[in-house]
Short mmCIF file of C-alpha atoms and ligand atoms in Angstrom, two decimals:
data_model
loop_
_atom_site.label_atom_id
_atom_site.label_comp_id
_atom_site.label_asym_id
_atom_site.label_seq_id
_atom_site.Cartn_x
_atom_site.Cartn_y
_atom_site.Cartn_z
CA MET A 1 7.85 -5.14 23.14
CA SER A 2 5.34 -3.15 21.11
CA ILE A 3 4.97 -2.18 17.50
CA GLU A 4 6.45 1.06 16.56
CA LEU A 5 5.53 3.61 13.91
CA PRO A 6 8.26 3.58 11.21
CA GLU A 7 9.84 6.78 10.03
CA LEU A 8 8.62 8.22 6.82
CA PRO A 9 11.11 7.65 3.98
CA TYR A 10 11.01 11.25 2.97
CA ASP A 11 10.10 14.67 4.34
CA ARG A 12 6.45 15.45 4.64
CA ASP A 13 6.57 18.00 1.97
CA ALA A 14 8.60 15.80 -0.44
CA LEU A 15 5.66 14.57 -2.45
CA GLN A 16 4.14 18.09 -3.14
CA PRO A 17 2.28 19.05 -5.17
CA HIS A 18 0.85 15.52 -5.70
CA VAL A 19 0.50 14.69 -2.23
CA SER A 20 0.55 17.64 0.16
CA ALA A 21 2.42 18.02 3.53
CA GLN A 22 -0.93 18.46 5.11
CA THR A 23 -2.18 15.11 3.83
CA LEU A 24 0.86 13.48 5.28
CA ASP A 25 0.48 15.37 8.51
CA TYR A 26 -2.90 13.74 8.84
CA HIS A 27 -2.41 10.44 6.94
CA TYR A 28 0.87 9.60 8.48
CA GLY A 29 0.76 11.60 11.69
CA LYS A 30 -2.82 10.80 12.67
CA HIS A 31 -4.14 7.85 10.76
CA HIS A 32 -0.94 5.56 10.68
CA ALA A 33 0.06 6.55 14.16
CA GLY A 34 -3.52 5.82 15.29
CA TYR A 35 -3.45 2.29 14.00
CA VAL A 36 -0.07 1.68 15.71
CA LYS A 37 -1.55 2.93 18.92
CA LYS A 38 -4.82 0.85 18.70
CA LEU A 39 -2.83 -2.11 17.75
CA ASN A 40 -0.43 -1.97 20.78
CA ALA A 41 -3.53 -1.42 23.07
CA ALA A 42 -5.27 -4.53 21.55
CA ILE A 43 -2.20 -6.90 21.92
CA GLU A 44 -0.87 -5.74 25.10
CA ALA A 45 -0.98 -8.47 27.59
CA SER A 46 -2.14 -11.06 24.99
CA ASP A 47 -0.38 -14.07 23.34
CA LEU A 48 0.50 -11.75 20.36
CA ALA A 49 2.35 -9.21 22.43
CA ASP A 50 5.78 -10.29 21.38
CA ASP A 51 5.00 -11.38 17.91
CA SER A 52 6.28 -9.76 14.57
CA LEU A 53 3.78 -7.41 12.73
CA GLU A 54 3.46 -9.98 10.00
CA ASP A 55 2.73 -12.91 12.47
CA ILE A 56 0.20 -10.76 14.27
CA MET A 57 -1.52 -10.18 10.97
CA ARG A 58 -1.52 -13.84 9.93
CA ILE A 59 -2.53 -15.22 13.41
CA SER A 60 -5.47 -12.75 13.88
CA PHE A 61 -6.56 -13.39 10.33
CA GLN A 62 -6.68 -17.08 10.97
CA ASN A 63 -8.51 -16.55 14.25
CA LYS A 64 -10.89 -14.07 12.84
CA ASN A 65 -9.87 -11.48 15.42
CA ASP A 66 -11.07 -8.55 13.28
CA SER A 67 -10.11 -5.75 15.72
CA VAL A 68 -6.56 -6.88 15.86
CA PHE A 69 -6.36 -7.74 12.18
CA ASN A 70 -7.77 -4.50 10.97
CA ASN A 71 -5.15 -2.51 13.10
CA ALA A 72 -2.25 -4.65 12.25
CA ALA A 73 -3.03 -4.87 8.50
CA GLN A 74 -3.53 -1.01 8.41
CA VAL A 75 -0.06 -0.56 10.11
CA TRP A 76 1.49 -2.85 7.60
CA ASN A 77 -0.27 -1.39 4.60
CA HIS A 78 0.59 2.23 5.39
CA THR A 79 4.26 1.43 5.85
CA PHE A 80 4.30 -0.34 2.46
CA LEU A 81 2.47 2.55 0.99
CA TRP A 82 5.07 5.16 2.12
CA HIS A 83 7.63 3.08 0.22
CA SER A 84 5.34 2.65 -2.87
CA MET A 85 5.72 6.43 -3.56
CA SER A 86 8.90 8.41 -4.21
CA PRO A 87 9.69 12.12 -4.91
CA ASP A 88 11.65 10.60 -7.78
CA GLY A 89 8.75 8.41 -8.79
CA GLY A 90 7.07 7.63 -12.09
CA LYS A 91 10.35 7.09 -14.00
CA GLN A 92 11.45 4.18 -15.97
CA VAL A 93 10.56 0.57 -14.88
CA PRO A 94 13.74 -1.32 -14.15
CA GLY A 95 14.74 -4.27 -16.57
CA GLN A 96 13.48 -7.57 -15.10
CA LEU A 97 10.15 -6.02 -13.98
CA ALA A 98 9.56 -4.15 -17.02
CA ASP A 99 10.05 -7.41 -18.93
CA ALA A 100 7.43 -9.12 -16.90
CA ILE A 101 5.02 -6.06 -17.22
CA GLU A 102 5.44 -6.34 -21.07
CA ARG A 103 4.95 -9.99 -21.07
CA GLU A 104 2.11 -10.33 -18.57
CA PHE A 105 0.10 -6.94 -19.20
CA GLY A 106 1.23 -6.05 -22.78
CA GLY A 107 3.08 -3.02 -21.71
CA GLU A 108 3.21 -0.21 -19.11
CA LYS A 109 0.20 1.62 -20.53
CA ASN A 110 -1.99 -1.47 -20.21
CA PHE A 111 -0.60 -1.74 -16.58
CA ARG A 112 -1.52 1.85 -15.78
CA ASP A 113 -5.13 1.46 -17.30
CA GLU A 114 -5.59 -1.85 -15.33
CA PHE A 115 -4.31 -0.53 -11.95
CA LYS A 116 -6.37 2.75 -12.31
CA ASN A 117 -9.42 0.62 -13.02
CA ALA A 118 -8.83 -1.61 -9.86
CA ALA A 119 -8.24 1.59 -7.74
CA THR A 120 -11.28 3.56 -8.89
CA SER A 121 -13.76 0.59 -9.09
CA ARG A 122 -13.00 -0.53 -5.56
CA PHE A 123 -16.27 0.66 -3.78
CA GLY A 124 -15.71 2.44 -0.52
CA SER A 125 -12.36 2.07 1.35
CA GLY A 126 -9.59 -0.19 0.43
CA TRP A 127 -6.32 -0.59 -1.33
CA ALA A 128 -4.92 -1.27 -5.12
CA TRP A 129 -2.17 -3.69 -5.36
CA LEU A 130 0.43 -5.07 -7.79
CA VAL A 131 1.17 -8.55 -6.50
CA VAL A 132 2.86 -11.69 -7.45
CA ASP A 133 0.26 -14.45 -7.39
CA ARG A 134 1.46 -18.01 -7.97
CA GLY A 135 4.39 -16.66 -9.82
CA LYS A 136 2.52 -14.23 -11.95
CA LEU A 137 2.16 -10.49 -11.66
CA ARG A 138 -1.49 -9.48 -10.98
CA ILE A 139 -3.43 -6.31 -10.21
CA THR A 140 -5.92 -6.63 -7.48
CA SER A 141 -7.83 -4.54 -4.96
CA THR A 142 -8.78 -5.37 -1.38
CA GLY A 143 -11.47 -3.78 0.88
CA ASN A 144 -10.86 -1.84 4.09
CA ALA A 145 -7.74 -3.29 5.82
CA ASP A 146 -7.50 -6.50 4.00
CA ASN A 147 -3.96 -7.43 2.74
CA PRO A 148 -2.75 -9.84 -0.09
CA LEU A 149 -0.15 -11.59 2.29
CA VAL A 150 -2.81 -13.46 4.18
CA HIS A 151 -4.23 -14.65 0.87
CA GLY A 152 -0.93 -15.98 -0.22
CA GLN A 153 0.01 -13.20 -2.52
CA GLN A 154 3.24 -11.09 -2.35
CA PRO A 155 2.71 -7.39 -2.70
CA LEU A 156 4.99 -5.29 -4.79
CA LEU A 157 3.42 -2.12 -4.71
CA THR A 158 0.13 -0.46 -3.15
CA LEU A 159 -2.08 2.60 -3.44
CA ASP A 160 -4.46 3.61 -0.51
CA VAL A 161 -7.78 4.52 -1.82
CA TRP A 162 -9.50 5.38 1.41
CA GLU A 163 -10.82 8.89 1.17
CA HIS A 164 -8.53 10.05 3.85
CA ALA A 165 -5.58 9.52 1.50
CA TYR A 166 -6.79 12.08 -1.13
CA TYR A 167 -9.64 14.01 0.04
CA LEU A 168 -7.61 17.13 1.12
CA ASP A 169 -5.68 17.35 -2.30
CA TYR A 170 -8.22 15.98 -4.73
CA GLN A 171 -11.61 16.02 -2.79
CA ASN A 172 -13.82 13.50 -4.49
CA ASP A 173 -11.76 12.98 -7.56
CA ARG A 174 -10.05 9.46 -6.93
CA GLY A 175 -9.19 9.19 -10.57
CA LYS A 176 -7.06 12.25 -10.54
CA TYR A 177 -5.21 11.06 -7.41
CA VAL A 178 -4.51 7.66 -8.95
CA ASP A 179 -3.26 9.35 -12.24
CA SER A 180 -0.86 11.42 -10.05
CA PHE A 181 0.51 8.38 -8.38
CA LEU A 182 0.92 6.50 -11.58
CA GLN A 183 2.54 9.27 -13.51
CA GLU A 184 4.50 11.15 -10.78
CA LEU A 185 4.94 9.16 -7.56
CA ILE A 186 4.96 5.29 -8.22
CA ASN A 187 8.21 3.91 -6.93
CA TRP A 188 9.26 1.36 -9.43
CA ASP A 189 12.65 0.70 -7.72
CA PHE A 190 10.75 -0.46 -4.72
CA ALA A 191 8.42 -2.73 -6.76
CA ALA A 192 11.43 -4.02 -8.86
CA SER A 193 13.31 -4.97 -5.53
CA ASN A 194 10.27 -6.66 -4.09
CA TYR A 195 9.88 -8.56 -7.41
CA ALA A 196 13.55 -9.59 -7.42
CA ALA A 197 13.28 -10.74 -3.78
CA GLU A 198 10.03 -12.90 -4.75
CA THR A 199 11.50 -14.30 -8.01
CA ASP A 200 14.95 -15.16 -6.46
CA ALA A 201 13.33 -16.93 -3.60
CA ALA A 202 11.01 -19.04 -5.99
MN1 LIG B 1 -4.71 5.38 4.72
#
């Protein structure tokens, strides 16, 4: 068994003009595919060869096996990223999650400001996240491949802030890329279903 590259949930030109087809050609077709290939090469003929992607992440994190962890987490993070965006994104936040955002951030505007700050202040490569941490919503960012799951947090949404995610479309303007995500692409239905799964399980 090996880890497979999942299908993109939309066509490569579906997020234009905010994320171009050319960016998805590289970001999905080269970067994401490349992490899958490197991960499979690294786990082939090892104890992890038949494990699920999440188990591979958790075990390699515990064992400080960075080369496996970095590729496994990047595979997971990118799959989660594609679902965090939608051609119909940026619309109204569904009920239960909207209530929680109001209660815990003081409204959607504050959420956007805080998320943008996390995404733009992450130095170098990494990810911005909306997570559930001990029952509460929280905005966080991680460096390089790092992922909230291995730190006991449940991700609801993510944005890739590696330069390869935005350089073709926005050059060095990470802030403008984050604004496009928050205003036009953010998939609130995906976040809300992750939130419901987490709160129902609690
Ligand atoms: Mn990326």
